[in-house]
Structures are given as C-alpha cells and as structure tokens.
Short mmCIF file of C-alpha atoms in Angstrom, two decimals:
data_model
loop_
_atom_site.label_atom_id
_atom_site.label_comp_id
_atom_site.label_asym_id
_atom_site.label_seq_id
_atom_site.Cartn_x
_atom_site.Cartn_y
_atom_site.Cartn_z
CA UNK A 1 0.00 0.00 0.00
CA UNK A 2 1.33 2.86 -0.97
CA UNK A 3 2.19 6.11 1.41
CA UNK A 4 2.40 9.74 1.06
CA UNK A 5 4.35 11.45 3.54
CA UNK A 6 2.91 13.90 5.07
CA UNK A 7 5.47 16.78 5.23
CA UNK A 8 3.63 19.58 7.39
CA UNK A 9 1.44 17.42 9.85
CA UNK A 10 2.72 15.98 13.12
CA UNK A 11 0.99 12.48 12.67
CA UNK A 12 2.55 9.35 11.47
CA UNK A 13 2.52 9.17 7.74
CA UNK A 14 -0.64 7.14 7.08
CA UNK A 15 -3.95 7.77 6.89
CA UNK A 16 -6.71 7.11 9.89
CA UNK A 17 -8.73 4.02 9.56
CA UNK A 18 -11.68 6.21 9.70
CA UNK A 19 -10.66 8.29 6.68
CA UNK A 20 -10.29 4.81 4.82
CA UNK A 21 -13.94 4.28 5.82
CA UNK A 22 -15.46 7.40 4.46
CA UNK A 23 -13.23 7.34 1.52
CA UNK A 24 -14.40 3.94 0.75
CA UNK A 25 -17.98 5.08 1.60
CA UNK A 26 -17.98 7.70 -0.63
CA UNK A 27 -16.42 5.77 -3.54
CA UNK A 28 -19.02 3.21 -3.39
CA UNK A 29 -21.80 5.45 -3.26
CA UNK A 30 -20.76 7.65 -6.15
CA UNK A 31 -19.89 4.91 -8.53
CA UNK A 32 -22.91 2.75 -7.49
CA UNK A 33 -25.16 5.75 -8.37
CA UNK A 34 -23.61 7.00 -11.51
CA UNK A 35 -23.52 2.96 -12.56
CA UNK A 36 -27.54 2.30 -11.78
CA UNK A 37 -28.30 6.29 -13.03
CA UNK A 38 -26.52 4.92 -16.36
CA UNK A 39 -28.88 1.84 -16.61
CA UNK A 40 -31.48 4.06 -16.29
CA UNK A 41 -30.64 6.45 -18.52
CA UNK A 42 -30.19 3.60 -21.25
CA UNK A 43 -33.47 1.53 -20.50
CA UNK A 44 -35.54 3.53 -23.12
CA UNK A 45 -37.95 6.39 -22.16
CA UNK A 46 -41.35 5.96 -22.64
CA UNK A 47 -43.64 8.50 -22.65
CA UNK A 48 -46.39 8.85 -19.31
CA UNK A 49 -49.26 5.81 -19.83
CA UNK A 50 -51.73 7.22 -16.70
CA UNK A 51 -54.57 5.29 -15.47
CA UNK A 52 -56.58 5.56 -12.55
CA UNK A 53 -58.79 3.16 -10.70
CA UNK A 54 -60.89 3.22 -7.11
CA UNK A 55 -59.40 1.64 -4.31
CA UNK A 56 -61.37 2.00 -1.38
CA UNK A 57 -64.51 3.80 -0.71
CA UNK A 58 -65.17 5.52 2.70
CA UNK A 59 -68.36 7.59 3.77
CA UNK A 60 -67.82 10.51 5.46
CA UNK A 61 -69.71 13.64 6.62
CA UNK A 62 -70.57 15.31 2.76
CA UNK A 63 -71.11 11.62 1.59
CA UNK A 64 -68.73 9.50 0.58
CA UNK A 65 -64.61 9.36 0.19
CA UNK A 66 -63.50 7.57 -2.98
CA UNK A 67 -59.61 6.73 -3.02
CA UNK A 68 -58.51 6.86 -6.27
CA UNK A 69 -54.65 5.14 -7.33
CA UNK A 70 -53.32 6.97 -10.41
CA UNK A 71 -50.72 4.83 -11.64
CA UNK A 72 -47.83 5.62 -14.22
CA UNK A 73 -46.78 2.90 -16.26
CA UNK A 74 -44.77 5.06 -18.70
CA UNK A 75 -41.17 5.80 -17.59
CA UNK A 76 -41.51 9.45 -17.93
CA UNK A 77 -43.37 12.03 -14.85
CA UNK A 78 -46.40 13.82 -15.61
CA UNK A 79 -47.22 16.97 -13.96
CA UNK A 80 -51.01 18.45 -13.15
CA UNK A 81 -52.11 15.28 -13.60
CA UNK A 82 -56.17 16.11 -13.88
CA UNK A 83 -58.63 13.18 -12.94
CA UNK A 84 -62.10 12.92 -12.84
CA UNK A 85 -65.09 10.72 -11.71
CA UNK A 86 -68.06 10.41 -13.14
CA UNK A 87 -70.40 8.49 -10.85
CA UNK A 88 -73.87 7.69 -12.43
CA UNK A 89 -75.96 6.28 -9.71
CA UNK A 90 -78.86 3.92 -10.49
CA UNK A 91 -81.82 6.66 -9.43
CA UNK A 92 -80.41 10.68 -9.64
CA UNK A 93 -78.36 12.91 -11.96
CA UNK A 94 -74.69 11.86 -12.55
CA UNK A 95 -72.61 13.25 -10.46
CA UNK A 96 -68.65 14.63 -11.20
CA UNK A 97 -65.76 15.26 -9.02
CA UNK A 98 -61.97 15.88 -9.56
CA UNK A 99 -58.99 16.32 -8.72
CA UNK A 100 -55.72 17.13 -9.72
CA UNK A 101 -52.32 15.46 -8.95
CA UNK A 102 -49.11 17.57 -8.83
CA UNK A 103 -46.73 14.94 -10.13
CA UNK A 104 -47.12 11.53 -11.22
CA UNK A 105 -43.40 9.74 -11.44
CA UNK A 106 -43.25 7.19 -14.15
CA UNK A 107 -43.12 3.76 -12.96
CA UNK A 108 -44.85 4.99 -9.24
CA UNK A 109 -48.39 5.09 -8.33
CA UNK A 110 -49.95 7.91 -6.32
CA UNK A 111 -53.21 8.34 -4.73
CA UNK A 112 -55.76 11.05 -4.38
CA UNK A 113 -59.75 11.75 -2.76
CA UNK A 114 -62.72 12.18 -4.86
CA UNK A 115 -66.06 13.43 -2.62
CA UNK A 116 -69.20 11.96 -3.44
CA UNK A 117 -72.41 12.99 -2.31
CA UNK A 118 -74.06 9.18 -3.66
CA UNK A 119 -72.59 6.06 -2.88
CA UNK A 120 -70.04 5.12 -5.45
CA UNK A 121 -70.80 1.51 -4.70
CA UNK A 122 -74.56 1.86 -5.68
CA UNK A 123 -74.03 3.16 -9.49
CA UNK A 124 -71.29 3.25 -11.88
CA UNK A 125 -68.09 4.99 -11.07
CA UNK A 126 -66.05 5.99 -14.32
CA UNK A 127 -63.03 7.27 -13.49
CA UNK A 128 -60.37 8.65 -16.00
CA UNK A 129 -57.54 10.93 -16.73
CA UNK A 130 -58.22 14.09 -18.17
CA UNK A 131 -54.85 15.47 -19.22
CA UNK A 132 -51.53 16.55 -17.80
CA UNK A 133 -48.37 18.62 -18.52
CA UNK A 134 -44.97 18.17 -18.64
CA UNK A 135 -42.93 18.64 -15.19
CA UNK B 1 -1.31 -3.20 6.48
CA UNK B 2 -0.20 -2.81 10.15
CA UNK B 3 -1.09 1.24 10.36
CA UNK B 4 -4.76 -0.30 10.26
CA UNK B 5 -4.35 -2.51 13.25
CA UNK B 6 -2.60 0.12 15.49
CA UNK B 7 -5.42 2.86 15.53
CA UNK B 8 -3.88 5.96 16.94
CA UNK B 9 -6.85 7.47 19.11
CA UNK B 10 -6.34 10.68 19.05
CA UNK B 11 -5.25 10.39 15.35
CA UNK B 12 -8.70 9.01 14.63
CA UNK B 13 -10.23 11.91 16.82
CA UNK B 14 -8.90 14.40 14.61
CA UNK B 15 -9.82 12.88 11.99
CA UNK B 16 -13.45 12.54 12.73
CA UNK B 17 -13.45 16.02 14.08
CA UNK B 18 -12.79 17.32 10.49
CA UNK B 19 -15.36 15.00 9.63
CA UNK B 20 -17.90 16.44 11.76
CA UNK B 21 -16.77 20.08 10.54
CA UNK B 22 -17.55 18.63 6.85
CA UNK B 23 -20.68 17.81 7.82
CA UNK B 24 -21.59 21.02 9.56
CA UNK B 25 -20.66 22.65 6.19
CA UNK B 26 -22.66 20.41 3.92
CA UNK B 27 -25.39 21.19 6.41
CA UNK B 28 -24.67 25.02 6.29
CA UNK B 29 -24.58 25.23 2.89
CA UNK B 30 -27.06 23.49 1.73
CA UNK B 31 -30.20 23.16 3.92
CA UNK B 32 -32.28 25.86 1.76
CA UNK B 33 -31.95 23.47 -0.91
CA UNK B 34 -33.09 20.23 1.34
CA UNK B 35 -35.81 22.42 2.31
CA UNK B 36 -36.46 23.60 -1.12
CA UNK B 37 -39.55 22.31 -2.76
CA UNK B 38 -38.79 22.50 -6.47
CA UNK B 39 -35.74 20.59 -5.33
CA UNK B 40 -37.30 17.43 -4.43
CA UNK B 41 -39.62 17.73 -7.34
CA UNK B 42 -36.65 18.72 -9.78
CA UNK B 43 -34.86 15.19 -8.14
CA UNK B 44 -37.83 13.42 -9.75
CA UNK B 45 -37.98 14.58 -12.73
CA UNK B 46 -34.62 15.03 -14.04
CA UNK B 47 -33.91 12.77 -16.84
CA UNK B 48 -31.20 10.41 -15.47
CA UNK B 49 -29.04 11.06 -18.70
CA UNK B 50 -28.77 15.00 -17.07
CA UNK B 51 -28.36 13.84 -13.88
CA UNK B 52 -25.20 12.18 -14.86
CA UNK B 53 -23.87 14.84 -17.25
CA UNK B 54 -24.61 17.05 -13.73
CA UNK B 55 -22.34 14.36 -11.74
CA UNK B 56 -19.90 14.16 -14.06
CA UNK B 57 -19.15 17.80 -14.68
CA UNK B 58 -19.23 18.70 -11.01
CA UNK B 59 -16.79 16.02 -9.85
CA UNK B 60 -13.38 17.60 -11.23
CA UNK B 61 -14.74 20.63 -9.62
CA UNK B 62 -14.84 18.98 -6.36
CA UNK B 63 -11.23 17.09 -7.28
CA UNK B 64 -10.14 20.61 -7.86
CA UNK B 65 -12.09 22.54 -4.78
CA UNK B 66 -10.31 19.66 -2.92
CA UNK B 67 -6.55 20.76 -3.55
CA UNK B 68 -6.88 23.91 -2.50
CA UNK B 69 -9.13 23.85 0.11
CA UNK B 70 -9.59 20.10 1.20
CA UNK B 71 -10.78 19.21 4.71
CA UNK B 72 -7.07 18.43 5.71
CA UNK B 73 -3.82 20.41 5.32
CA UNK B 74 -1.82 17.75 3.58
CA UNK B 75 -1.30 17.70 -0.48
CA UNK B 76 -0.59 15.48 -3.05
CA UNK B 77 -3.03 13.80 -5.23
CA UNK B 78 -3.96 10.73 -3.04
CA UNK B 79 -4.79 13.41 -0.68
CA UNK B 80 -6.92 15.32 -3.31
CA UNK B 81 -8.45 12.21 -3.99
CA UNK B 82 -9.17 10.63 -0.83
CA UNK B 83 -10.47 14.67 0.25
CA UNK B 84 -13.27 14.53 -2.73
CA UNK B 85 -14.07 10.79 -2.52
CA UNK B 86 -14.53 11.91 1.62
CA UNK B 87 -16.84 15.37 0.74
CA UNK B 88 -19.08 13.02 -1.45
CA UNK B 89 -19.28 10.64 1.29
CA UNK B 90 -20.55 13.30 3.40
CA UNK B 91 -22.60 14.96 1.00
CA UNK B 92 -24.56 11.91 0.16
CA UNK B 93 -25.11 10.95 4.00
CA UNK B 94 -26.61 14.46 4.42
CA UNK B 95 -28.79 14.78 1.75
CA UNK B 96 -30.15 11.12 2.16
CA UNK B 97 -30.15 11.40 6.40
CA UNK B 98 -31.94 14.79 5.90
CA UNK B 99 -34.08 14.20 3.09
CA UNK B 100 -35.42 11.18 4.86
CA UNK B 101 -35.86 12.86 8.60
CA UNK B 102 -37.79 15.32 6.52
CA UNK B 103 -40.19 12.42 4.98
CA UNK B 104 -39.16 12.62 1.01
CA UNK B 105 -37.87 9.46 0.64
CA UNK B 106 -40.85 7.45 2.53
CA UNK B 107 -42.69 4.37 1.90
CA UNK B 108 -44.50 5.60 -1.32
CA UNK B 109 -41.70 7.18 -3.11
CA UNK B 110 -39.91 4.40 -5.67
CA UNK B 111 -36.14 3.99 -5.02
CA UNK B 112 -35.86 5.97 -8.69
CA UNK B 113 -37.26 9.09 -7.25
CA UNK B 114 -35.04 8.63 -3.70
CA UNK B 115 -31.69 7.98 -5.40
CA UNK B 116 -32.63 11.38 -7.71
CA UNK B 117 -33.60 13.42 -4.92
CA UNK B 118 -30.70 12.21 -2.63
CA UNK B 119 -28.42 12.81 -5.78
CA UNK B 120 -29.31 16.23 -6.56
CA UNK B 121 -29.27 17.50 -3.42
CA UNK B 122 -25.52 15.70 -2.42
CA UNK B 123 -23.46 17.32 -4.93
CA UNK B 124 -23.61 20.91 -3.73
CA UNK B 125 -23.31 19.73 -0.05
CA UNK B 126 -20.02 17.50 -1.09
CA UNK B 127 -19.11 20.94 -2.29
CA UNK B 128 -20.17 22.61 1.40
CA UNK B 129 -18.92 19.62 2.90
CA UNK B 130 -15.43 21.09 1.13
CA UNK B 131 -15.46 24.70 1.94
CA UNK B 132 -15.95 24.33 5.42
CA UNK B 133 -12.50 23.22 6.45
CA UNK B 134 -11.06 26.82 6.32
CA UNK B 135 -14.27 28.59 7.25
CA UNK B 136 -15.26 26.00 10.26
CA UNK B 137 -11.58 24.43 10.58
CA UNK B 138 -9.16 24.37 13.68
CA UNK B 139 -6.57 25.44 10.74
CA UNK B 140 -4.05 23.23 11.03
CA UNK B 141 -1.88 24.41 8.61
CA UNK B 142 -2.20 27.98 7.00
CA UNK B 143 0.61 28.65 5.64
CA UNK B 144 -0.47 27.65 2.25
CA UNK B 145 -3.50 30.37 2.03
CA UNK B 146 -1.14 33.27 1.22
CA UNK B 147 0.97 31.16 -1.84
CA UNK B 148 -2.13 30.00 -3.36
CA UNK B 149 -2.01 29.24 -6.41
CA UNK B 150 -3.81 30.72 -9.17
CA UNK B 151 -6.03 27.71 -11.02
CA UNK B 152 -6.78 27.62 -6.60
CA UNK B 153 -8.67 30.87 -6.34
CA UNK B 154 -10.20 29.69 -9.38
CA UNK B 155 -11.55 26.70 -8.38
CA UNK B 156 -12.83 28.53 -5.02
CA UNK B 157 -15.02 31.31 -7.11
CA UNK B 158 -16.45 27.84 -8.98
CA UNK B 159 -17.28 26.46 -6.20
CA UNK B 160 -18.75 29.66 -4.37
CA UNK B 161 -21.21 30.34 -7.22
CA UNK B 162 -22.45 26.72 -7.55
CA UNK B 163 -23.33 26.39 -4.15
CA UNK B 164 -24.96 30.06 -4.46
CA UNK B 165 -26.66 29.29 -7.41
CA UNK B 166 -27.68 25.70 -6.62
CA UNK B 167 -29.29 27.63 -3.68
CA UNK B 168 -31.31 30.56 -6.33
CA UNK B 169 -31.84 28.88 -9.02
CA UNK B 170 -34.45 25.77 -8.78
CA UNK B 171 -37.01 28.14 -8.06
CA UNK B 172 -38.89 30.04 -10.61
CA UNK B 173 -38.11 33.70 -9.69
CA UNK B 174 -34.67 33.73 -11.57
CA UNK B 175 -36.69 33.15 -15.07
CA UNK B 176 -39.75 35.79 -13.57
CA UNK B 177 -37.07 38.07 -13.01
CA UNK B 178 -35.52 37.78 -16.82
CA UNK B 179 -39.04 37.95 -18.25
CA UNK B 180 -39.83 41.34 -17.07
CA UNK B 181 -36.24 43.01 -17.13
CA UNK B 182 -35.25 44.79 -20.40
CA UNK B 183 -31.86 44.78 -22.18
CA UNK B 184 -30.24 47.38 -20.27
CA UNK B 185 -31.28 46.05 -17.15
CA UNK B 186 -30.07 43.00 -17.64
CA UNK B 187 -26.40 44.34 -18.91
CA UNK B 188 -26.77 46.66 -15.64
CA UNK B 189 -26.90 43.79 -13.63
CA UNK B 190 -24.21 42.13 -15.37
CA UNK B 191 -22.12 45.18 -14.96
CA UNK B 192 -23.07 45.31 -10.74
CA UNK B 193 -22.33 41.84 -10.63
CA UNK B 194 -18.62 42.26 -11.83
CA UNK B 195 -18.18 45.38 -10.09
CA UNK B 196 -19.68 43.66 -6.48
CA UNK B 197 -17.22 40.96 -6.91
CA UNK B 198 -14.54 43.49 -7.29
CA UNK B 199 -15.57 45.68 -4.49
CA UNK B 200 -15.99 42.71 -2.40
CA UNK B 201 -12.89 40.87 -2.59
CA UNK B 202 -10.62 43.28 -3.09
CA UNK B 203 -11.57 47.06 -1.36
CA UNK B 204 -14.34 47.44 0.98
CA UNK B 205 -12.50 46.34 3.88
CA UNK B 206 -14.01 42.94 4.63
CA UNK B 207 -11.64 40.56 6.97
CA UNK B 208 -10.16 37.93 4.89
CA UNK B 209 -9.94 40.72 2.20
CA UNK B 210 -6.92 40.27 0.01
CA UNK B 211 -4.94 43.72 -0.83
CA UNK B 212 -4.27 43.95 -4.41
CA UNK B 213 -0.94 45.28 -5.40
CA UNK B 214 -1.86 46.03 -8.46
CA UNK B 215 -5.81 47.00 -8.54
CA UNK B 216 -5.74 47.24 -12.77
CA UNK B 217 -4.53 43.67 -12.81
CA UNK B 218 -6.64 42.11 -10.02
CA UNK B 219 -9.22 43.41 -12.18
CA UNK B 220 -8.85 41.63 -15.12
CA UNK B 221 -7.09 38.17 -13.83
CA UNK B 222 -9.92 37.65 -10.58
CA UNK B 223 -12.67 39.85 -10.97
CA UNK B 224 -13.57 39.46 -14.83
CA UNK B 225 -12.33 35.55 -14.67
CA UNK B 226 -14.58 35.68 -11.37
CA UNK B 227 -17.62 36.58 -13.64
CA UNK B 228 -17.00 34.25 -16.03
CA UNK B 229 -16.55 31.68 -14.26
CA UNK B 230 -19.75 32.79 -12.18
CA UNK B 231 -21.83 32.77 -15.59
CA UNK B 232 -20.39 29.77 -16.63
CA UNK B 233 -21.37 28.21 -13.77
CA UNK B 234 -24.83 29.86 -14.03
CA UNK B 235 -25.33 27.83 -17.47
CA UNK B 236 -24.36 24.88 -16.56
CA UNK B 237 -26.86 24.91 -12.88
CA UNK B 238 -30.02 26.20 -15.06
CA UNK B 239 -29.53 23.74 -17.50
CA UNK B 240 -29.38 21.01 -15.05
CA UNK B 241 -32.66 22.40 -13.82
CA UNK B 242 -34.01 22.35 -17.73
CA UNK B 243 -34.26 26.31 -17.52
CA UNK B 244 -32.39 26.60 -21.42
CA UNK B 245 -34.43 23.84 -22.81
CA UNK B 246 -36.31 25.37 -26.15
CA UNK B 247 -35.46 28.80 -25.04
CA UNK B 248 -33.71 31.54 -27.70
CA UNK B 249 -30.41 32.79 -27.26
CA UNK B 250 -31.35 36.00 -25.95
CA UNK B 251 -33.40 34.74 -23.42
CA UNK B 252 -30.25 31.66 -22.42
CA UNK B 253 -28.29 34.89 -21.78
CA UNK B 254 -30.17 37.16 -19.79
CA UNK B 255 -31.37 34.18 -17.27
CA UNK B 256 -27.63 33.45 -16.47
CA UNK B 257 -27.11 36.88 -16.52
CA UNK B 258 -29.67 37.23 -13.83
CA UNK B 259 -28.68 33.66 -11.98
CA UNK B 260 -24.65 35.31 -12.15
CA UNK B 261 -25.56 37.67 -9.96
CA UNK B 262 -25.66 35.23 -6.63
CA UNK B 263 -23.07 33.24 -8.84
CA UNK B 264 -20.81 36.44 -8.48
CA UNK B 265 -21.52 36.64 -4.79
CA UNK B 266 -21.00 33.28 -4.54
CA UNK B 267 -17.50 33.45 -5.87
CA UNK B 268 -16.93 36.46 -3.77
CA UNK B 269 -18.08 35.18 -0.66
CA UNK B 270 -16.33 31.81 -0.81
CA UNK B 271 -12.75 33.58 -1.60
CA UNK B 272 -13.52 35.78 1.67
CA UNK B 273 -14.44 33.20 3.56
CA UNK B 274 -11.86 30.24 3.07
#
C-alpha cells in the first residue's frame, strides 16, 4: 500500500482508519449511483401511460370518500395530472368530481380523494384521466 | 497493512473532528436546498441522462475545490483524492439522512425518485462539505492560504457560485425576473455583478480581504475571470434544472445573466471566507 508522507502534519505518515472508511464510503456510493443512473438512462424512455382506478370507498360527513390510485406505467413524470369521476348512480343525476395530482413519477403510483355525495358503490363509477403537462 | 491494526486514538479523533466540521458545512450550505420544494420535485424529474452529465461535470470541480481547500492540510493527489471521494461521502449521508428525517424518501416514493432526490441534493453539499474546512476548521496548517495558487482561487469562485446558485436557481423567480427586465437592465446587472465581486474581494475592507498590489490587474485576472466563471457556472446549474431547454439565445443569456448575480456573490463570498 502505498504512502504519502505527510510533510507539514505531526501524525505518522498514514492515513486514519476512519478516513479509509469514508473514503471507501464515498467511492461506493458515487460509482454505485452513476452505474444504476446509467442503466437508467439507457433503458428507453417511454412517454407517461396514466390510469386511474378506485381503491377504497369511505363515507364521510358530505357523503362518501372515494380513493382513487393513479398509476404511471410510462417511464416518464407527468405533472397536473387532472382526474375525474363520473359516478352515475342507479336513481339521480350523474354526479362529477376531480382532482388534480401535482406529479405523477413514471413507474410509481400515487393516490388522491374524490367526494361523493351518492354512494359510489350503488351506481357506476367511471373514473379517467383528463390530461396533464410536462414537469 | 499494520497502520490499520494500530489505531492511533487521538489520530482518529482528529480525523473525525474534520469529519464532523464537513458535515456542519454540507449542512450550512445546503439546507435551503433540502428544504427547497422545487428541489425534491426537480430530483424526480430530471432525466437520469442530465443527472449524470450534472455528476460528471461537477466532480473535477470537487477534485479541484479539494486541492486547495480540502478538509485536511496535507497535499498530493492521493490526498486530493481521498479529500473529494470523503466530501461526497458526506454529501450523500446528508442529503439522504436529511431528506429522509424530513419524509421525502418514505414508503411511497420508488427507489428511482429517492436515489434522484438524494443525488441532486448531495453534490452541492459534497461541495459545502469542502469549503468548510477553512471557514469552520481548527486550521491546522495555513501557511499555504497566502501562496495560493492561481487555477486555486479559481476553483474557489467555482465552487462559491455553484453552491450560491444551486441555492437561487431551482425556483422560478430567476426566469420571472428575466421575463420582465429589459436589455439594459439586464447588462446593468451584469455590470453590478462584476463590479460587487470586485468591491468585495478586493476594497471594501471585509476581513479575509486580500490587498491587491496592483488593482488594474486584479481586475482583469480575478474579478472578470470571477464573472466568467460565475456565468459559466450559471449555465451549466439552469440547464441542469431544464431552464435553457427550447429557449432563444437572448433569453439563455439574460437568465444566467440574472442567476450570475448570486453566482458572483457566490464566488466572492467563498474567496472571503476560506
């Protein structure tokens, strides 16, 4: 191993185990981020593919809470991600609510609230993504 | 391989006190960005070919930053290397320890987004994490401050105005603020900015103020390099952020024109400082 001597510092001329550590630390971490940022970058990029679908469906004081999962099976983000339900219940007027996302990061999911007054589980719920924007 | 089995104590102490002065810097430097919105959203976003480009470009800077100013007094390139390999160990622990303790990198956030955040956010605290050994250190050797050399004070302005402009520029005021200046605004600004970083390193009367011998000189070899280096710099952090992308010439100009300014107080303020 080789040695540089240190010419203006008291200490013994090596270096402390500890400044192996971080060193070593900070090696790995740089080259194992530029090396999985690199298979990323080559994996091609596919444009956002957004869809949306009800998860769960809570009442609560104005009606009734649908969850919604936006999910982003392109590679790329989408930005003001709009989504709306239509709910068309079996005995009134359809009803619409929506919502907009901030970001949807390709390859993640996120999740948002859309308020009800009728129960989404007595009618048909149509939920879909209106548009979005780049980031 | 002996030096690793007989660990000096109080070697090791010093050692991890320069440590913990690297991290106090990376900290320092840097929380506005971890606590910068459009930076975690910019960590998202950014296409991973950029964020390499970004990675790539800043590390000689750091290699560079390192020689002169590196968190220990000792030279050489093993030094210089084991210094920058050190800063980005530190910068990436900060960024990631922080950006988790502040809940961005949380169940629902895909490893992707986490190692883009953490990334974009460690570079300019490796660069923090580099500064602070004259401006936090016990100075254990100055002698070499005076001597500097020139490529040095160089590297120092660099780094100044990337960590000030890392800090200005993810939001969206700097491009507001080009929008609604006019041409002779902008080369006003342009013309402050040069003469601030003049003022400021060289006459106001600022400790760690150097004395020029020759004012006319100073001018031309720190203060105009200074600026350039400061716009320079300014180009390369907007287009990291995606700032130039589609944008004319004109416009390229007058947002690092406006993004030089901190970039110029940056360089200033790191060459009084360390």
């Amino acid at each position: 191993m080789a040695r540089k001597p240190a010419a203006a510092s008291k200490s013994p001329a090596s270096r402390p185990w500890l400044e192996w550590v971080v060193a070593g630390l900070g090696l790995a971490v740089t080259a194992g981020v530029l090396i999985v940022l690199t298979v990323s970058a080559l994996t091609p990029a596919t444009p956002p593919a957004l869809s949306a679908r009800a998860v769960s469906v809570t009442p609560v004081p104005p009606g009734f809470r649908v969850e919604v999962e936006v999910r982003n099976t392109g590679r790329q983000t989408a930005a003001a991600v709009e989504v709306e339900g239509v709910l068309t219940p079996s005995s009134a007027a359809p009803e619409t609510a929506a919502a907009t996302l901030d970001y949807a990061p390709g390859g993640g999911a996120e999740t948002l609230s859309l308020i009800f007054r009728e129960d989404p589980r007595q009618g048909r719920l149509d939920l879909t993504v209106r548009g979005w924007s780049e980031p | 391989m002996t030096a690793l089995l007989n660990l000096d104590p109080a070697f090791e102490r010093a050692y991890a006190a320069g440590l913990g002065r690297a991290f106090g810097g990376a900290l320092i430097f840097t929380f506005p960005l971890l606590m910068t919105m459009e930076m975690w959203a910019f960590g998202v976003s950014i296409p991973p070919a950029r964020l390499i480009a970004f990675v790539l470009l800043t590390l000689p800077l750091l290699y560079g930053l390192s020689d002169y100013a590196g968190f220990d007094a000792r030279r050489g390139w093993r030094n210089d290397v084991f210094n920058t390999l050190s800063a980005l160990a530190v910068g990436f622990v900060t960024a990631g320890a922080f950006l988790a303790l502040f809940g961005l990198l949380g169940p629902e956030v895909s490893a992707g987004e986490a190692l883009g955040r953490i990334t974009l956010q460690a570079m300019p605290a490796a660069f923090g994490a580099t500064l602070a050994r004259r401006q936090l250190g016990a100075g254990a050797d100055e002698g070499a401050e005076d001597t500097a050399p020139y490529h040095g004070e160089l590297f120092l302005m660099a780094a100044g105005a990337l960590v000030l402009a890392f800090n200005v520029a993810p939001t969206e005021e700097v491009i507001l603020i080009a929008y609604q200046m006019a041409g002779w605004q902008i080369l006003l600004l342009a013309l402050v900015s040069i003469g601030l970083l003049h003022l400021l390193v060289f006459s106001v009367g600022f400790a760690g103020q150097e004395s020029a011998s020759n004012p006319g000189a100073a001018l031309v070899r720190f203060t105009l390099v200074g600026y350039a280096i400061a716009f320079l710099v300014s180009l390369l952090v907007l287009w990291v952020f995606g700032r130039l992308d589609g944008q004319a010439p004109s416009m390229i100009v007058s947002t690092a024109a406006v993004l030089a300014f901190p970039a110029a107080l940056g360089a200033a303020v790191a060459r009084l400082l360390v």
